[in-house]
Amino acid sequence: MKVLVATEKPFAAAAVDGIKKEIEGAGNELVLLEKYTEKAQLLDAVKDVDAMIIRSDKADAEVLDAAKNLKIIVRAGAGYDNIDLAAATAHNVVAENTPGQNSNAVAELVFGLLVFTVRNFYNGKAGSELKGKKLGILAFGNVGRNVARIAKGFGMEVAAYDAFCPADVIEAAGVHAVKSQDELFQTCDIVSLHIPATPETIKSIDYKTVNQLPKGGILINTARKEVINEPELLKLLAEREDLKFITDIKPDADADFAKFEGRYFSTPKKMGAQTAEANINAGIAAAKQINAFFADGCTKYQVNK
Ligand code: 3PG
C-alpha cells in the first residue's frame, strides 16, 4: 500500500525516520510531501495513495475527491476539524486522529507563553509570577490535564470546566471543578483554552465571556482560532486596558490585535505540537494505526464512525 505523509508544516526528521521505519517495516511504501505551498501539489500527491498522514493540513472535499484510492486518513494530532468528515464518509475513507500523543508539548507551551506574558514579554520591566495565581482550564481533555499537572508545579491554584467531563473526574485529578464556563472566567486570573472547534464552540469566546475575567486577566489560546469571536474580543481589548490575549494560532485579524502592544502576542506559526517528541509520538502512532488498519481492519481511533 502507498502511504503519503503530507505536511505543510513538516515533522521533525526523527519522526519522519520513525514513520518510514514503521510503514516500510510492514511492507508498505512511503511517499513524502513536505512544506508544500500550493493546494495543487497536495491534489497531485494524493492521486494514487491508499493512506495518508496529515497534521493541520486541510483534507477537504476536493482533496478527498482527488484521492481516488484512499482508504484511510490519519490526522497525526488531536483536532480533526481540518478533515471534511462527511466527504471522508461519502468516499468510504476511514478518518482517525492520534489522541494524547502531542498533548504534553502543547501544555508546556502554555507555560512558556505565560511566563513570557507575566514578565512583560521580557521588556526589562518588573513583571509578576504565576505562583498563587488562579488558572482556569477550559476543557479537561489530554492537553487540559497536562496543563493542570504543570500548573501545580508552578504553585498555581487550578480550576477547570468541561461540558463533557464529570466534575468528580476533574476533582480526582486534584483540580477544582467549577460549575460553568462563566464561573471559570469570573473566578480565574488566567483562562487557558483547550476546547475543539465544533459548531457549539466556534466564536463562543466572545465579549460577554471574556469580560468576566477579573482585573488584569489573561486569555491564552493554544486550541483553535475559530473558537474566538475576533471582532468582539478586539472591542473588549479596546475597552479594557487591563486584559491580555496570548495565542498560538494567529487570528485572522492579527494586524488589528497587534495594535494592543504589550497586551497581545501570537506565535508566528502554530508551535504547540512542534517538538521532536510530539512529532515522533503522533507520527509513529499514525503510521502504526495505518499498518493495523491494512493488517487487520483495526479502526480503534476512527472519528467518522
Ligand atoms: C492538534 O490538534 O493535535 C494540535 O493542534 C497540533 O497541530 P499541528 O500538528 O498542526 O501542530
PDB file of C-alpha atoms in Angstrom, residues 5-305:
ATOM      1  CA  VAL A   5       2.819  11.934   4.561  1.00  0.00           C
ATOM      2  CA  ALA A   6       1.543  15.379   3.563  1.00  0.00           C
ATOM      3  CA  THR A   7       2.740  18.064   5.935  1.00  0.00           C
ATOM      4  CA  GLU A   8       2.784  21.745   5.070  1.00  0.00           C
ATOM      5  CA  LYS A   9       4.493  22.153   8.491  1.00  0.00           C
ATOM      6  CA  PRO A  10       6.912  19.186   8.459  1.00  0.00           C
ATOM      7  CA  PHE A  11       7.535  16.714  11.257  1.00  0.00           C
ATOM      8  CA  ALA A  12      10.980  16.626  12.901  1.00  0.00           C
ATOM      9  CA  ALA A  13      13.398  14.470  10.863  1.00  0.00           C
ATOM     10  CA  ALA A  14      13.489  11.801  13.596  1.00  0.00           C
ATOM     11  CA  ALA A  15       9.706  11.464  13.360  1.00  0.00           C
ATOM     12  CA  VAL A  16       9.867  11.027   9.569  1.00  0.00           C
ATOM     13  CA  ASP A  17      12.542   8.327  10.038  1.00  0.00           C
ATOM     14  CA  GLY A  18      10.316   6.559  12.580  1.00  0.00           C
ATOM     15  CA  ILE A  19       7.251   6.746  10.325  1.00  0.00           C
ATOM     16  CA  LYS A  20       9.292   5.388   7.387  1.00  0.00           C
ATOM     17  CA  LYS A  21      10.555   2.508   9.500  1.00  0.00           C
ATOM     18  CA  GLU A  22       7.031   1.592  10.619  1.00  0.00           C
ATOM     19  CA  ILE A  23       5.437   1.878   7.167  1.00  0.00           C
ATOM     20  CA  GLU A  24       8.199   0.081   5.253  1.00  0.00           C
ATOM     21  CA  GLY A  25       8.608  -2.481   8.047  1.00  0.00           C
ATOM     22  CA  ALA A  26       5.020  -3.527   7.408  1.00  0.00           C
ATOM     23  CA  GLY A  27       5.723  -3.888   3.680  1.00  0.00           C
ATOM     24  CA  ASN A  28       4.087  -0.613   2.676  1.00  0.00           C
ATOM     25  CA  GLU A  29       5.574   2.244   0.637  1.00  0.00           C
ATOM     26  CA  LEU A  30       6.120   5.759   1.992  1.00  0.00           C
ATOM     27  CA  VAL A  31       5.966   8.962  -0.033  1.00  0.00           C
ATOM     28  CA  LEU A  32       6.615  12.413   1.382  1.00  0.00           C
ATOM     29  CA  LEU A  33       5.135  15.790   0.524  1.00  0.00           C
ATOM     30  CA  GLU A  34       6.608  18.326   2.920  1.00  0.00           C
ATOM     31  CA  LYS A  35       6.463  22.130   3.052  1.00  0.00           C
ATOM     32  CA  TYR A  36       4.110  22.314   0.093  1.00  0.00           C
ATOM     33  CA  THR A  37       2.862  25.794  -0.691  1.00  0.00           C
ATOM     34  CA  GLU A  38       0.092  25.174  -3.233  1.00  0.00           C
ATOM     35  CA  LYS A  39      -3.023  23.056  -2.882  1.00  0.00           C
ATOM     36  CA  ALA A  40      -2.344  21.755  -6.412  1.00  0.00           C
ATOM     37  CA  GLN A  41       0.737  19.943  -5.045  1.00  0.00           C
ATOM     38  CA  LEU A  42      -1.429  18.155  -2.479  1.00  0.00           C
ATOM     39  CA  LEU A  43      -4.101  17.324  -5.068  1.00  0.00           C
ATOM     40  CA  ASP A  44      -1.419  15.808  -7.278  1.00  0.00           C
ATOM     41  CA  ALA A  45       0.256  13.868  -4.446  1.00  0.00           C
ATOM     42  CA  VAL A  46      -2.968  12.219  -3.231  1.00  0.00           C
ATOM     43  CA  LYS A  47      -3.984  10.853  -6.662  1.00  0.00           C
ATOM     44  CA  ASP A  48      -2.701   7.294  -6.228  1.00  0.00           C
ATOM     45  CA  VAL A  49      -2.202   6.806  -2.466  1.00  0.00           C
ATOM     46  CA  ASP A  50      -4.018   4.277  -0.295  1.00  0.00           C
ATOM     47  CA  ALA A  51      -3.425   6.076   3.007  1.00  0.00           C
ATOM     48  CA  MET A  52      -2.272   9.432   4.216  1.00  0.00           C
ATOM     49  CA  ILE A  53      -0.919  11.080   7.333  1.00  0.00           C
ATOM     50  CA  ILE A  54      -1.530  14.797   7.809  1.00  0.00           C
ATOM     51  CA  ARG A  55      -1.188  17.438  10.536  1.00  0.00           C
ATOM     52  CA  SER A  56      -3.282  20.629  10.278  1.00  0.00           C
ATOM     53  CA  ASP A  57      -3.288  20.144   6.503  1.00  0.00           C
ATOM     54  CA  LYS A  58      -6.744  20.650   5.047  1.00  0.00           C
ATOM     55  CA  ALA A  59      -8.334  17.458   3.781  1.00  0.00           C
ATOM     56  CA  ASP A  60     -11.442  18.986   2.255  1.00  0.00           C
ATOM     57  CA  ALA A  61     -13.908  17.527  -0.254  1.00  0.00           C
ATOM     58  CA  GLU A  62     -11.660  18.484  -3.201  1.00  0.00           C
ATOM     59  CA  VAL A  63      -8.689  16.610  -1.702  1.00  0.00           C
ATOM     60  CA  LEU A  64     -10.836  13.576  -0.860  1.00  0.00           C
ATOM     61  CA  ASP A  65     -12.341  13.607  -4.384  1.00  0.00           C
ATOM     62  CA  ALA A  66      -8.839  13.632  -5.882  1.00  0.00           C
ATOM     63  CA  ALA A  67      -7.660  10.751  -3.663  1.00  0.00           C
ATOM     64  CA  LYS A  68      -9.333   8.008  -5.681  1.00  0.00           C
ATOM     65  CA  ASN A  69      -7.583   5.082  -3.941  1.00  0.00           C
ATOM     66  CA  LEU A  70      -7.638   6.499  -0.410  1.00  0.00           C
ATOM     67  CA  LYS A  71      -8.888   4.142   2.291  1.00  0.00           C
ATOM     68  CA  ILE A  72      -7.641   5.795   5.479  1.00  0.00           C
ATOM     69  CA  ILE A  73      -6.512   9.280   6.524  1.00  0.00           C
ATOM     70  CA  VAL A  74      -4.883   9.829   9.902  1.00  0.00           C
ATOM     71  CA  ARG A  75      -4.511  13.253  11.458  1.00  0.00           C
ATOM     72  CA  ALA A  76      -1.287  12.975  13.490  1.00  0.00           C
ATOM     73  CA  GLY A  77      -2.614  15.016  16.378  1.00  0.00           C
ATOM     74  CA  ALA A  78      -5.771  15.647  18.333  1.00  0.00           C
ATOM     75  CA  GLY A  79      -8.015  18.090  16.477  1.00  0.00           C
ATOM     76  CA  TYR A  80      -9.530  16.758  13.262  1.00  0.00           C
ATOM     77  CA  ASP A  81     -11.541  19.842  12.283  1.00  0.00           C
ATOM     78  CA  ASN A  82      -9.263  20.075   9.216  1.00  0.00           C
ATOM     79  CA  ILE A  83     -10.782  16.886   7.749  1.00  0.00           C
ATOM     80  CA  ASP A  84     -14.146  17.066   5.973  1.00  0.00           C
ATOM     81  CA  LEU A  85     -15.600  14.063   7.787  1.00  0.00           C
ATOM     82  CA  ALA A  86     -18.789  13.974   5.691  1.00  0.00           C
ATOM     83  CA  ALA A  87     -16.698  13.850   2.497  1.00  0.00           C
ATOM     84  CA  ALA A  88     -14.465  11.133   4.009  1.00  0.00           C
ATOM     85  CA  THR A  89     -17.517   9.055   4.911  1.00  0.00           C
ATOM     86  CA  ALA A  90     -19.059   9.643   1.472  1.00  0.00           C
ATOM     87  CA  HIS A  91     -15.847   8.308  -0.103  1.00  0.00           C
ATOM     88  CA  ASN A  92     -15.739   5.373   2.325  1.00  0.00           C
ATOM     89  CA  VAL A  93     -12.499   6.682   3.824  1.00  0.00           C
ATOM     90  CA  VAL A  94     -11.736   5.961   7.486  1.00  0.00           C
ATOM     91  CA  ALA A  95     -10.640   9.145   9.290  1.00  0.00           C
ATOM     92  CA  GLU A  96      -8.633   8.826  12.502  1.00  0.00           C
ATOM     93  CA  ASN A  97      -6.705  11.016  14.932  1.00  0.00           C
ATOM     94  CA  THR A  98      -3.975  10.144  17.450  1.00  0.00           C
ATOM     95  CA  PRO A  99      -5.375  11.458  20.744  1.00  0.00           C
ATOM     96  CA  GLY A 100      -2.975  12.392  23.534  1.00  0.00           C
ATOM     97  CA  GLN A 101       0.219  11.967  21.523  1.00  0.00           C
ATOM     98  CA  ASN A 102       1.182  15.632  21.408  1.00  0.00           C
ATOM     99  CA  SER A 103      -0.653  16.939  24.466  1.00  0.00           C
ATOM    100  CA  ASN A 104       2.373  17.428  26.725  1.00  0.00           C
ATOM    101  CA  ALA A 105       4.064  19.594  24.095  1.00  0.00           C
ATOM    102  CA  VAL A 106       1.027  21.875  23.854  1.00  0.00           C
ATOM    103  CA  ALA A 107       0.715  22.050  27.646  1.00  0.00           C
ATOM    104  CA  GLU A 108       4.381  23.003  28.056  1.00  0.00           C
ATOM    105  CA  LEU A 109       3.967  25.790  25.503  1.00  0.00           C
ATOM    106  CA  VAL A 110       1.110  27.223  27.594  1.00  0.00           C
ATOM    107  CA  PHE A 111       3.606  27.869  30.384  1.00  0.00           C
ATOM    108  CA  GLY A 112       6.314  29.121  28.036  1.00  0.00           C
ATOM    109  CA  LEU A 113       3.837  31.703  26.789  1.00  0.00           C
ATOM    110  CA  LEU A 114       2.514  32.503  30.255  1.00  0.00           C
ATOM    111  CA  VAL A 115       5.923  33.209  31.805  1.00  0.00           C
ATOM    112  CA  PHE A 116       6.754  35.365  28.755  1.00  0.00           C
ATOM    113  CA  THR A 117       3.479  37.253  29.285  1.00  0.00           C
ATOM    114  CA  VAL A 118       3.607  37.874  33.029  1.00  0.00           C
ATOM    115  CA  ARG A 119       7.246  39.041  32.633  1.00  0.00           C
ATOM    116  CA  ASN A 120       6.052  41.704  30.160  1.00  0.00           C
ATOM    117  CA  PHE A 121       7.430  39.927  27.093  1.00  0.00           C
ATOM    118  CA  TYR A 122      10.910  40.300  28.631  1.00  0.00           C
ATOM    119  CA  ASN A 123      10.957  44.069  28.147  1.00  0.00           C
ATOM    120  CA  GLY A 124      13.032  44.662  31.280  1.00  0.00           C
ATOM    121  CA  LYS A 125      10.194  45.964  33.462  1.00  0.00           C
ATOM    122  CA  ALA A 126       9.217  44.137  36.672  1.00  0.00           C
ATOM    123  CA  GLY A 127       6.557  41.558  35.899  1.00  0.00           C
ATOM    124  CA  SER A 128       4.723  39.089  38.101  1.00  0.00           C
ATOM    125  CA  GLU A 129       4.835  35.405  38.997  1.00  0.00           C
ATOM    126  CA  LEU A 130       2.498  32.541  38.247  1.00  0.00           C
ATOM    127  CA  LYS A 131       2.702  31.125  41.784  1.00  0.00           C
ATOM    128  CA  GLY A 132      -0.504  31.827  43.686  1.00  0.00           C
ATOM    129  CA  LYS A 133      -2.430  32.875  40.546  1.00  0.00           C
ATOM    130  CA  LYS A 134      -5.619  31.060  39.696  1.00  0.00           C
ATOM    131  CA  LEU A 135      -5.559  29.223  36.386  1.00  0.00           C
ATOM    132  CA  GLY A 136      -8.808  28.215  34.695  1.00  0.00           C
ATOM    133  CA  ILE A 137      -8.643  25.349  32.224  1.00  0.00           C
ATOM    134  CA  LEU A 138     -11.445  25.263  29.678  1.00  0.00           C
ATOM    135  CA  ALA A 139     -11.900  21.602  28.719  1.00  0.00           C
ATOM    136  CA  PHE A 140     -10.238  18.837  30.657  1.00  0.00           C
ATOM    137  CA  GLY A 141      -9.025  16.592  27.855  1.00  0.00           C
ATOM    138  CA  ASN A 142      -5.475  15.351  27.307  1.00  0.00           C
ATOM    139  CA  VAL A 143      -3.986  18.854  26.986  1.00  0.00           C
ATOM    140  CA  GLY A 144      -6.052  20.307  29.842  1.00  0.00           C
ATOM    141  CA  ARG A 145      -4.911  17.528  32.189  1.00  0.00           C
ATOM    142  CA  ASN A 146      -1.254  18.127  31.352  1.00  0.00           C
ATOM    143  CA  VAL A 147      -1.744  21.869  31.871  1.00  0.00           C
ATOM    144  CA  ALA A 148      -3.197  21.128  35.331  1.00  0.00           C
ATOM    145  CA  ARG A 149      -0.235  18.905  36.225  1.00  0.00           C
ATOM    146  CA  ILE A 150       2.325  21.545  35.259  1.00  0.00           C
ATOM    147  CA  ALA A 151       0.344  24.401  36.869  1.00  0.00           C
ATOM    148  CA  LYS A 152       0.572  22.647  40.222  1.00  0.00           C
ATOM    149  CA  GLY A 153       4.364  22.608  39.875  1.00  0.00           C
ATOM    150  CA  PHE A 154       4.243  26.387  39.479  1.00  0.00           C
ATOM    151  CA  GLY A 155       2.209  26.617  42.708  1.00  0.00           C
ATOM    152  CA  MET A 156      -0.893  27.871  40.921  1.00  0.00           C
ATOM    153  CA  GLU A 157      -4.453  27.317  42.065  1.00  0.00           C
ATOM    154  CA  VAL A 158      -6.126  25.264  39.355  1.00  0.00           C
ATOM    155  CA  ALA A 159      -9.776  25.124  38.308  1.00  0.00           C
ATOM    156  CA  ALA A 160     -11.374  23.540  35.266  1.00  0.00           C
ATOM    157  CA  TYR A 161     -14.656  23.314  33.416  1.00  0.00           C
ATOM    158  CA  ASP A 162     -15.555  20.729  30.826  1.00  0.00           C
ATOM    159  CA  ALA A 163     -19.078  20.358  29.464  1.00  0.00           C
ATOM    160  CA  PHE A 164     -18.441  16.646  28.803  1.00  0.00           C
ATOM    161  CA  CYS A 165     -16.191  15.593  31.694  1.00  0.00           C
ATOM    162  CA  PRO A 166     -17.885  14.882  35.043  1.00  0.00           C
ATOM    163  CA  ALA A 167     -16.854  17.093  37.985  1.00  0.00           C
ATOM    164  CA  ASP A 168     -15.706  14.091  40.035  1.00  0.00           C
ATOM    165  CA  VAL A 169     -13.155  13.165  37.333  1.00  0.00           C
ATOM    166  CA  ILE A 170     -11.774  16.721  37.431  1.00  0.00           C
ATOM    167  CA  GLU A 171     -11.724  16.734  41.251  1.00  0.00           C
ATOM    168  CA  ALA A 172      -9.997  13.324  41.291  1.00  0.00           C
ATOM    169  CA  ALA A 173      -7.110  14.981  39.420  1.00  0.00           C
ATOM    170  CA  GLY A 174      -6.784  17.462  42.306  1.00  0.00           C
ATOM    171  CA  VAL A 175      -8.390  20.275  40.299  1.00  0.00           C
ATOM    172  CA  HIS A 176     -11.344  22.387  41.435  1.00  0.00           C
ATOM    173  CA  ALA A 177     -14.314  21.692  39.149  1.00  0.00           C
ATOM    174  CA  VAL A 178     -16.355  24.855  38.647  1.00  0.00           C
ATOM    175  CA  LYS A 179     -19.979  24.592  37.611  1.00  0.00           C
ATOM    176  CA  SER A 180     -19.917  26.603  34.397  1.00  0.00           C
ATOM    177  CA  GLN A 181     -17.739  28.265  31.792  1.00  0.00           C
ATOM    178  CA  ASP A 182     -18.931  31.625  33.151  1.00  0.00           C
ATOM    179  CA  GLU A 183     -17.788  30.710  36.666  1.00  0.00           C
ATOM    180  CA  LEU A 184     -14.358  29.776  35.271  1.00  0.00           C
ATOM    181  CA  PHE A 185     -13.953  33.219  33.678  1.00  0.00           C
ATOM    182  CA  GLN A 186     -15.348  35.012  36.734  1.00  0.00           C
ATOM    183  CA  THR A 187     -13.043  33.325  39.246  1.00  0.00           C
ATOM    184  CA  CYS A 188      -9.704  32.818  37.439  1.00  0.00           C
ATOM    185  CA  ASP A 189      -6.849  35.239  36.742  1.00  0.00           C
ATOM    186  CA  ILE A 190      -5.856  33.320  33.628  1.00  0.00           C
ATOM    187  CA  VAL A 191      -8.060  31.171  31.372  1.00  0.00           C
ATOM    188  CA  SER A 192      -6.404  28.652  29.062  1.00  0.00           C
ATOM    189  CA  LEU A 193      -8.497  27.343  26.160  1.00  0.00           C
ATOM    190  CA  HIS A 194      -8.417  23.642  25.268  1.00  0.00           C
ATOM    191  CA  ILE A 195     -11.741  23.245  23.500  1.00  0.00           C
ATOM    192  CA  PRO A 196     -12.003  21.789  19.995  1.00  0.00           C
ATOM    193  CA  ALA A 197     -13.543  23.799  17.147  1.00  0.00           C
ATOM    194  CA  THR A 198     -17.109  22.485  16.898  1.00  0.00           C
ATOM    195  CA  PRO A 199     -20.403  24.142  15.888  1.00  0.00           C
ATOM    196  CA  GLU A 200     -21.015  24.740  19.621  1.00  0.00           C
ATOM    197  CA  THR A 201     -17.609  26.275  20.406  1.00  0.00           C
ATOM    198  CA  ILE A 202     -16.914  28.302  17.253  1.00  0.00           C
ATOM    199  CA  LYS A 203     -16.926  32.048  18.175  1.00  0.00           C
ATOM    200  CA  SER A 204     -18.027  31.077  21.716  1.00  0.00           C
ATOM    201  CA  ILE A 205     -15.183  33.007  23.355  1.00  0.00           C
ATOM    202  CA  ASP A 206     -16.876  36.339  22.940  1.00  0.00           C
ATOM    203  CA  TYR A 207     -17.136  39.784  24.566  1.00  0.00           C
ATOM    204  CA  LYS A 208     -19.519  38.727  27.330  1.00  0.00           C
ATOM    205  CA  THR A 209     -17.477  35.646  28.230  1.00  0.00           C
ATOM    206  CA  VAL A 210     -14.036  37.253  28.352  1.00  0.00           C
ATOM    207  CA  ASN A 211     -15.327  40.422  30.032  1.00  0.00           C
ATOM    208  CA  GLN A 212     -15.986  38.302  33.109  1.00  0.00           C
ATOM    209  CA  LEU A 213     -12.244  37.977  33.756  1.00  0.00           C
ATOM    210  CA  PRO A 214     -11.090  39.887  36.828  1.00  0.00           C
ATOM    211  CA  LYS A 215      -8.816  42.940  36.530  1.00  0.00           C
ATOM    212  CA  GLY A 216      -5.513  42.030  34.860  1.00  0.00           C
ATOM    213  CA  GLY A 217      -6.948  38.847  33.350  1.00  0.00           C
ATOM    214  CA  ILE A 218      -5.141  36.842  30.689  1.00  0.00           C
ATOM    215  CA  LEU A 219      -6.767  34.750  27.966  1.00  0.00           C
ATOM    216  CA  ILE A 220      -4.470  32.167  26.377  1.00  0.00           C
ATOM    217  CA  ASN A 221      -5.440  30.157  23.325  1.00  0.00           C
ATOM    218  CA  THR A 222      -3.480  27.089  22.235  1.00  0.00           C
ATOM    219  CA  ALA A 223      -6.609  25.391  20.850  1.00  0.00           C
ATOM    220  CA  ARG A 224      -8.167  26.734  17.646  1.00  0.00           C
ATOM    221  CA  LYS A 225      -8.517  30.284  16.315  1.00  0.00           C
ATOM    222  CA  GLU A 226     -12.122  29.603  15.303  1.00  0.00           C
ATOM    223  CA  VAL A 227     -13.315  29.480  18.936  1.00  0.00           C
ATOM    224  CA  ILE A 228     -12.540  33.194  19.355  1.00  0.00           C
ATOM    225  CA  ASN A 229     -15.088  35.805  18.334  1.00  0.00           C
ATOM    226  CA  GLU A 230     -12.423  38.117  16.970  1.00  0.00           C
ATOM    227  CA  PRO A 231     -14.445  41.343  16.436  1.00  0.00           C
ATOM    228  CA  GLU A 232     -15.889  41.071  19.945  1.00  0.00           C
ATOM    229  CA  LEU A 233     -12.525  40.350  21.558  1.00  0.00           C
ATOM    230  CA  LEU A 234     -10.991  43.310  19.717  1.00  0.00           C
ATOM    231  CA  LYS A 235     -13.776  45.549  21.058  1.00  0.00           C
ATOM    232  CA  LEU A 236     -13.186  44.287  24.592  1.00  0.00           C
ATOM    233  CA  LEU A 237      -9.403  44.778  24.427  1.00  0.00           C
ATOM    234  CA  ALA A 238     -10.033  48.357  23.298  1.00  0.00           C
ATOM    235  CA  GLU A 239     -12.346  48.935  26.255  1.00  0.00           C
ATOM    236  CA  ARG A 240     -10.362  47.118  28.945  1.00  0.00           C
ATOM    237  CA  GLU A 241      -6.708  48.059  29.011  1.00  0.00           C
ATOM    238  CA  ASP A 242      -6.030  45.564  31.812  1.00  0.00           C
ATOM    239  CA  LEU A 243      -6.668  42.454  29.677  1.00  0.00           C
ATOM    240  CA  LYS A 244      -4.147  40.429  27.701  1.00  0.00           C
ATOM    241  CA  PHE A 245      -4.691  37.951  24.860  1.00  0.00           C
ATOM    242  CA  ILE A 246      -1.997  35.414  24.016  1.00  0.00           C
ATOM    243  CA  THR A 247      -2.383  32.901  21.225  1.00  0.00           C
ATOM    244  CA  ASP A 248      -0.557  30.099  19.465  1.00  0.00           C
ATOM    245  CA  ILE A 249      -2.893  30.383  16.487  1.00  0.00           C
ATOM    246  CA  LYS A 250      -2.637  33.626  14.577  1.00  0.00           C
ATOM    247  CA  PRO A 251      -6.095  35.237  14.400  1.00  0.00           C
ATOM    248  CA  ASP A 252      -7.489  36.378  11.042  1.00  0.00           C
ATOM    249  CA  ALA A 253      -7.386  39.931  12.450  1.00  0.00           C
ATOM    250  CA  ASP A 254      -3.774  39.608  13.643  1.00  0.00           C
ATOM    251  CA  ALA A 255      -2.892  43.123  12.445  1.00  0.00           C
ATOM    252  CA  ASP A 256      -5.751  44.616  14.481  1.00  0.00           C
ATOM    253  CA  PHE A 257      -4.825  42.634  17.611  1.00  0.00           C
ATOM    254  CA  ALA A 258      -1.170  43.662  17.172  1.00  0.00           C
ATOM    255  CA  LYS A 259      -2.216  47.285  17.855  1.00  0.00           C
ATOM    256  CA  PHE A 260      -2.618  46.276  21.515  1.00  0.00           C
ATOM    257  CA  GLU A 261       1.091  46.363  22.105  1.00  0.00           C
ATOM    258  CA  GLY A 262       2.187  44.709  25.329  1.00  0.00           C
ATOM    259  CA  ARG A 263      -1.214  43.019  25.694  1.00  0.00           C
ATOM    260  CA  TYR A 264      -1.203  40.729  22.678  1.00  0.00           C
ATOM    261  CA  PHE A 265       1.167  38.087  21.410  1.00  0.00           C
ATOM    262  CA  SER A 266       0.827  35.470  18.698  1.00  0.00           C
ATOM    263  CA  THR A 267       3.401  32.869  17.714  1.00  0.00           C
ATOM    264  CA  PRO A 268       4.327  33.296  14.020  1.00  0.00           C
ATOM    265  CA  LYS A 269       3.244  29.714  13.303  1.00  0.00           C
ATOM    266  CA  LYS A 270       1.304  27.261  15.490  1.00  0.00           C
ATOM    267  CA  MET A 271       4.055  25.866  17.708  1.00  0.00           C
ATOM    268  CA  GLY A 272       2.143  23.878  20.352  1.00  0.00           C
ATOM    269  CA  ALA A 273       2.858  20.420  18.991  1.00  0.00           C
ATOM    270  CA  GLN A 274       6.081  21.382  17.262  1.00  0.00           C
ATOM    271  CA  THR A 275       8.551  19.318  19.309  1.00  0.00           C
ATOM    272  CA  ALA A 276      10.578  16.286  18.252  1.00  0.00           C
ATOM    273  CA  GLU A 277       8.884  14.237  20.979  1.00  0.00           C
ATOM    274  CA  ALA A 278       5.348  15.186  19.949  1.00  0.00           C
ATOM    275  CA  ASN A 279       6.144  14.649  16.251  1.00  0.00           C
ATOM    276  CA  ILE A 280       7.616  11.228  16.988  1.00  0.00           C
ATOM    277  CA  ASN A 281       4.706  10.216  19.245  1.00  0.00           C
ATOM    278  CA  ALA A 282       1.954  11.405  16.906  1.00  0.00           C
ATOM    279  CA  GLY A 283       3.688  10.468  13.640  1.00  0.00           C
ATOM    280  CA  ILE A 284       4.593   6.934  14.675  1.00  0.00           C
ATOM    281  CA  ALA A 285       1.156   6.406  16.247  1.00  0.00           C
ATOM    282  CA  ALA A 286      -0.382   7.440  12.907  1.00  0.00           C
ATOM    283  CA  ALA A 287       1.886   5.020  10.998  1.00  0.00           C
ATOM    284  CA  LYS A 288       1.030   2.161  13.370  1.00  0.00           C
ATOM    285  CA  GLN A 289      -2.688   2.898  13.048  1.00  0.00           C
ATOM    286  CA  ILE A 290      -2.406   2.733   9.243  1.00  0.00           C
ATOM    287  CA  ASN A 291      -0.467  -0.544   9.411  1.00  0.00           C
ATOM    288  CA  ALA A 292      -3.040  -2.006  11.811  1.00  0.00           C
ATOM    289  CA  PHE A 293      -5.862  -0.916   9.503  1.00  0.00           C
ATOM    290  CA  PHE A 294      -4.312  -2.658   6.499  1.00  0.00           C
ATOM    291  CA  ALA A 295      -3.238  -5.712   8.521  1.00  0.00           C
ATOM    292  CA  ASP A 296      -6.477  -6.492  10.333  1.00  0.00           C
ATOM    293  CA  GLY A 297      -9.023  -3.739   9.668  1.00  0.00           C
ATOM    294  CA  CYS A 298      -8.450  -2.056  13.045  1.00  0.00           C
ATOM    295  CA  THR A 299     -10.342   1.271  13.272  1.00  0.00           C
ATOM    296  CA  LYS A 300      -9.964   1.965  17.006  1.00  0.00           C
ATOM    297  CA  TYR A 301      -9.355   5.702  16.576  1.00  0.00           C
ATOM    298  CA  GLN A 302     -11.892   6.305  13.817  1.00  0.00           C
ATOM    299  CA  VAL A 303     -13.620   9.675  14.188  1.00  0.00           C
ATOM    300  CA  ASN A 304     -16.152   9.375  11.334  1.00  0.00           C
ATOM    301  CA  LYS A 305     -17.984   6.302  12.594  1.00  0.00           C
TER     302      LYS A 305
END
